Amino acid sequence: MNQKEMTKRMKEVFGDRLQMLGQMILHLSMSGQPCDVTFYKREPAIDVKIDPQISLALCYGAGAKKLHEMLSNIRLSGGEVVSITDIWSIHPMPVGGFSQKELDDVDLADGEKKFGPQGETVREMIRAVYKCKTKAEEEKYLRRYLAS
């Protein structure tokens, strides 16, 4: 499947970008699974959990207006409050994190595969979304992403 076909299929299944992010936020809120959240205009929030109040509100019948309000004020376990419109990407991480061995065993060659919509490699995409300033940061986040 090429990039265009994959993008078309994802839109059919998940809808637009905000709908897909909304589904991820609800799932992660309900499951308590940690994640890395990246933003367009600020540094990422690493290994955080999304406030379970979002999924609880839906379980108890919160309407569209309340859900919109909650998605505009998402509380992360690190103390940040963010809006869904500020989020660039969400990367689910394993409960309990990674061992150093798991991170060391990652094959960084996988980061050189072309994966982005403009032919970017996984490494280039991670460098951009995690806003890496050094090669060490880039490798750290690439390892996390590939291990997940």
PDB file of C-alpha atoms in Angstrom:
ATOM      1  CA  MET A   1       0.000   0.000   0.000  1.00  0.00           C
ATOM      2  CA  ASN A   2       1.494   3.366  -0.974  1.00  0.00           C
ATOM      3  CA  GLN A   3       1.355   6.580   1.074  1.00  0.00           C
ATOM      4  CA  LYS A   4      -1.722   7.995  -0.725  1.00  0.00           C
ATOM      5  CA  GLU A   5      -3.702   4.784  -0.263  1.00  0.00           C
ATOM      6  CA  MET A   6      -2.694   4.573   3.390  1.00  0.00           C
ATOM      7  CA  THR A   7      -3.709   8.202   4.035  1.00  0.00           C
ATOM      8  CA  LYS A   8      -7.046   7.674   2.285  1.00  0.00           C
ATOM      9  CA  ARG A   9      -7.729   4.531   4.317  1.00  0.00           C
ATOM     10  CA  MET A  10      -6.832   6.240   7.599  1.00  0.00           C
ATOM     11  CA  LYS A  11      -9.241   9.094   6.816  1.00  0.00           C
ATOM     12  CA  GLU A  12     -11.992   6.578   6.054  1.00  0.00           C
ATOM     13  CA  VAL A  13     -11.447   4.817   9.385  1.00  0.00           C
ATOM     14  CA  PHE A  14     -10.563   7.703  11.715  1.00  0.00           C
ATOM     15  CA  GLY A  15     -11.848  10.851   9.997  1.00  0.00           C
ATOM     16  CA  ASP A  16      -9.756  13.988  10.016  1.00  0.00           C
ATOM     17  CA  ARG A  17      -6.715  14.697  12.195  1.00  0.00           C
ATOM     18  CA  LEU A  18      -8.710  16.072  15.140  1.00  0.00           C
ATOM     19  CA  GLN A  19     -11.116  13.135  15.079  1.00  0.00           C
ATOM     20  CA  MET A  20      -8.185  10.709  15.148  1.00  0.00           C
ATOM     21  CA  LEU A  21      -6.503  12.617  17.994  1.00  0.00           C
ATOM     22  CA  GLY A  22      -9.818  12.724  19.855  1.00  0.00           C
ATOM     23  CA  GLN A  23     -10.177   8.955  19.603  1.00  0.00           C
ATOM     24  CA  MET A  24      -6.610   8.465  20.851  1.00  0.00           C
ATOM     25  CA  ILE A  25      -7.155  10.884  23.747  1.00  0.00           C
ATOM     26  CA  LEU A  26     -10.341   9.094  24.803  1.00  0.00           C
ATOM     27  CA  HIS A  27      -8.683   5.687  24.602  1.00  0.00           C
ATOM     28  CA  LEU A  28      -5.601   6.794  26.542  1.00  0.00           C
ATOM     29  CA  SER A  29      -7.757   8.593  29.098  1.00  0.00           C
ATOM     30  CA  MET A  30      -9.736   5.405  29.674  1.00  0.00           C
ATOM     31  CA  SER A  31      -6.783   3.001  29.692  1.00  0.00           C
ATOM     32  CA  GLY A  32      -4.344   5.088  31.712  1.00  0.00           C
ATOM     33  CA  GLN A  33      -1.612   4.134  29.259  1.00  0.00           C
ATOM     34  CA  PRO A  34       1.304   6.584  29.214  1.00  0.00           C
ATOM     35  CA  CYS A  35       2.157   8.492  26.081  1.00  0.00           C
ATOM     36  CA  ASP A  36       4.386  11.155  24.615  1.00  0.00           C
ATOM     37  CA  VAL A  37       2.447  14.202  23.412  1.00  0.00           C
ATOM     38  CA  THR A  38       4.091  16.529  20.907  1.00  0.00           C
ATOM     39  CA  PHE A  39       2.974  20.052  20.112  1.00  0.00           C
ATOM     40  CA  TYR A  40       3.286  22.494  17.250  1.00  0.00           C
ATOM     41  CA  LYS A  41       4.660  25.385  19.298  1.00  0.00           C
ATOM     42  CA  ARG A  42       6.279  23.947  22.416  1.00  0.00           C
ATOM     43  CA  GLU A  43       8.377  21.120  23.784  1.00  0.00           C
ATOM     44  CA  PRO A  44       6.807  17.652  24.073  1.00  0.00           C
ATOM     45  CA  ALA A  45       5.254  16.195  27.215  1.00  0.00           C
ATOM     46  CA  ILE A  46       7.082  12.905  27.755  1.00  0.00           C
ATOM     47  CA  ASP A  47       5.681   9.782  29.414  1.00  0.00           C
ATOM     48  CA  VAL A  48       2.477  11.417  30.651  1.00  0.00           C
ATOM     49  CA  LYS A  49      -1.021  10.117  31.215  1.00  0.00           C
ATOM     50  CA  ILE A  50      -4.209  11.806  30.059  1.00  0.00           C
ATOM     51  CA  ASP A  51      -6.716  12.743  32.742  1.00  0.00           C
ATOM     52  CA  PRO A  52      -9.256   9.910  33.198  1.00  0.00           C
ATOM     53  CA  GLN A  53     -11.982  12.524  33.769  1.00  0.00           C
ATOM     54  CA  ILE A  54     -12.377  12.810  29.991  1.00  0.00           C
ATOM     55  CA  SER A  55     -13.440   9.192  29.550  1.00  0.00           C
ATOM     56  CA  LEU A  56     -15.441   9.218  32.800  1.00  0.00           C
ATOM     57  CA  ALA A  57     -17.431  12.218  31.595  1.00  0.00           C
ATOM     58  CA  LEU A  58     -18.384  10.329  28.445  1.00  0.00           C
ATOM     59  CA  CYS A  59     -19.374   7.261  30.460  1.00  0.00           C
ATOM     60  CA  TYR A  60     -21.733   9.427  32.479  1.00  0.00           C
ATOM     61  CA  GLY A  61     -23.331  11.037  29.456  1.00  0.00           C
ATOM     62  CA  ALA A  62     -21.438  14.271  28.900  1.00  0.00           C
ATOM     63  CA  GLY A  63     -22.696  15.918  25.746  1.00  0.00           C
ATOM     64  CA  ALA A  64     -20.852  17.425  22.821  1.00  0.00           C
ATOM     65  CA  LYS A  65     -20.494  20.814  24.500  1.00  0.00           C
ATOM     66  CA  LYS A  66     -18.853  19.327  27.619  1.00  0.00           C
ATOM     67  CA  LEU A  67     -16.599  17.070  25.532  1.00  0.00           C
ATOM     68  CA  HIS A  68     -15.476  20.068  23.440  1.00  0.00           C
ATOM     69  CA  GLU A  69     -14.693  21.954  26.645  1.00  0.00           C
ATOM     70  CA  MET A  70     -12.706  19.027  28.024  1.00  0.00           C
ATOM     71  CA  LEU A  71     -10.739  18.560  24.789  1.00  0.00           C
ATOM     72  CA  SER A  72      -9.858  22.249  24.936  1.00  0.00           C
ATOM     73  CA  ASN A  73      -8.470  21.765  28.471  1.00  0.00           C
ATOM     74  CA  ILE A  74      -6.796  18.356  28.571  1.00  0.00           C
ATOM     75  CA  ARG A  75      -4.972  17.739  31.838  1.00  0.00           C
ATOM     76  CA  LEU A  76      -1.764  15.740  31.584  1.00  0.00           C
ATOM     77  CA  SER A  77      -0.178  13.962  34.524  1.00  0.00           C
ATOM     78  CA  GLY A  78       2.862  16.243  34.276  1.00  0.00           C
ATOM     79  CA  GLY A  79       0.665  19.170  35.318  1.00  0.00           C
ATOM     80  CA  GLU A  80       0.181  20.717  31.889  1.00  0.00           C
ATOM     81  CA  VAL A  81      -3.235  21.707  30.562  1.00  0.00           C
ATOM     82  CA  VAL A  82      -3.364  21.619  26.769  1.00  0.00           C
ATOM     83  CA  SER A  83      -5.861  21.934  23.939  1.00  0.00           C
ATOM     84  CA  ILE A  84      -6.383  19.245  21.332  1.00  0.00           C
ATOM     85  CA  THR A  85      -5.731  21.882  18.652  1.00  0.00           C
ATOM     86  CA  ASP A  86      -2.197  22.444  20.014  1.00  0.00           C
ATOM     87  CA  ILE A  87      -1.282  18.745  19.774  1.00  0.00           C
ATOM     88  CA  TRP A  88       0.823  17.625  16.833  1.00  0.00           C
ATOM     89  CA  SER A  89       0.992  13.924  17.641  1.00  0.00           C
ATOM     90  CA  ILE A  90       0.448  11.379  20.394  1.00  0.00           C
ATOM     91  CA  HIS A  91       2.701   8.346  20.756  1.00  0.00           C
ATOM     92  CA  PRO A  92       1.402   5.654  23.133  1.00  0.00           C
ATOM     93  CA  MET A  93       4.123   4.121  25.287  1.00  0.00           C
ATOM     94  CA  PRO A  94       4.142   0.857  27.235  1.00  0.00           C
ATOM     95  CA  VAL A  95       2.870   0.743  30.788  1.00  0.00           C
ATOM     96  CA  GLY A  96       5.938   0.506  32.994  1.00  0.00           C
ATOM     97  CA  GLY A  97       8.182   2.158  30.419  1.00  0.00           C
ATOM     98  CA  PHE A  98      11.246   0.604  28.830  1.00  0.00           C
ATOM     99  CA  SER A  99      14.247  -1.101  30.304  1.00  0.00           C
ATOM    100  CA  GLN A 100      17.611   0.282  29.260  1.00  0.00           C
ATOM    101  CA  LYS A 101      18.244  -3.020  27.483  1.00  0.00           C
ATOM    102  CA  GLU A 102      15.066  -2.641  25.423  1.00  0.00           C
ATOM    103  CA  LEU A 103      16.155   0.823  24.361  1.00  0.00           C
ATOM    104  CA  ASP A 104      19.730  -0.312  23.654  1.00  0.00           C
ATOM    105  CA  ASP A 105      18.431  -3.205  21.524  1.00  0.00           C
ATOM    106  CA  VAL A 106      16.482  -0.944  19.150  1.00  0.00           C
ATOM    107  CA  ASP A 107      17.704  -1.206  15.568  1.00  0.00           C
ATOM    108  CA  LEU A 108      18.245   2.433  14.601  1.00  0.00           C
ATOM    109  CA  ALA A 109      18.401   1.398  10.933  1.00  0.00           C
ATOM    110  CA  ASP A 110      14.585   1.280  11.107  1.00  0.00           C
ATOM    111  CA  GLY A 111      14.696   5.041  11.609  1.00  0.00           C
ATOM    112  CA  GLU A 112      16.100   5.481   8.098  1.00  0.00           C
ATOM    113  CA  LYS A 113      13.010   4.026   6.442  1.00  0.00           C
ATOM    114  CA  LYS A 114      10.958   6.494   4.451  1.00  0.00           C
ATOM    115  CA  PHE A 115       7.609   6.846   6.165  1.00  0.00           C
ATOM    116  CA  GLY A 116       6.395  10.442   5.988  1.00  0.00           C
ATOM    117  CA  PRO A 117       3.911  11.918   3.506  1.00  0.00           C
ATOM    118  CA  GLN A 118       6.709  13.873   1.789  1.00  0.00           C
ATOM    119  CA  GLY A 119       9.148  10.956   1.816  1.00  0.00           C
ATOM    120  CA  GLU A 120      10.655  11.826   5.213  1.00  0.00           C
ATOM    121  CA  THR A 121      12.432   9.132   7.150  1.00  0.00           C
ATOM    122  CA  VAL A 122      11.168   8.082  10.570  1.00  0.00           C
ATOM    123  CA  ARG A 123      14.251   9.802  12.045  1.00  0.00           C
ATOM    124  CA  GLU A 124      13.434  13.090  10.288  1.00  0.00           C
ATOM    125  CA  MET A 125       9.848  12.962  11.506  1.00  0.00           C
ATOM    126  CA  ILE A 126      10.918  12.244  15.100  1.00  0.00           C
ATOM    127  CA  ARG A 127      13.447  15.095  14.951  1.00  0.00           C
ATOM    128  CA  ALA A 128      10.666  17.456  13.863  1.00  0.00           C
ATOM    129  CA  VAL A 129       7.815  16.392  16.167  1.00  0.00           C
ATOM    130  CA  TYR A 130       9.963  16.013  19.293  1.00  0.00           C
ATOM    131  CA  LYS A 131      11.800  19.269  18.468  1.00  0.00           C
ATOM    132  CA  CYS A 132      15.209  17.650  18.997  1.00  0.00           C
ATOM    133  CA  LYS A 133      18.044  20.109  19.502  1.00  0.00           C
ATOM    134  CA  THR A 134      20.914  17.614  19.592  1.00  0.00           C
ATOM    135  CA  LYS A 135      21.829  14.288  18.025  1.00  0.00           C
ATOM    136  CA  ALA A 136      21.626  12.700  21.505  1.00  0.00           C
ATOM    137  CA  GLU A 137      18.015  13.912  21.927  1.00  0.00           C
ATOM    138  CA  GLU A 138      17.166  12.703  18.446  1.00  0.00           C
ATOM    139  CA  GLU A 139      18.548   9.242  19.175  1.00  0.00           C
ATOM    140  CA  LYS A 140      16.797   9.085  22.567  1.00  0.00           C
ATOM    141  CA  TYR A 141      13.366   9.871  21.107  1.00  0.00           C
ATOM    142  CA  LEU A 142      13.935   7.725  18.030  1.00  0.00           C
ATOM    143  CA  ARG A 143      14.746   4.775  20.300  1.00  0.00           C
ATOM    144  CA  ARG A 144      11.602   5.423  22.392  1.00  0.00           C
ATOM    145  CA  TYR A 145       9.432   5.652  19.305  1.00  0.00           C
ATOM    146  CA  LEU A 146      10.861   2.542  17.656  1.00  0.00           C
ATOM    147  CA  ALA A 147      10.728   0.536  20.891  1.00  0.00           C
ATOM    148  CA  SER A 148       7.079   1.418  21.387  1.00  0.00           C
TER     149      SER A 148
END
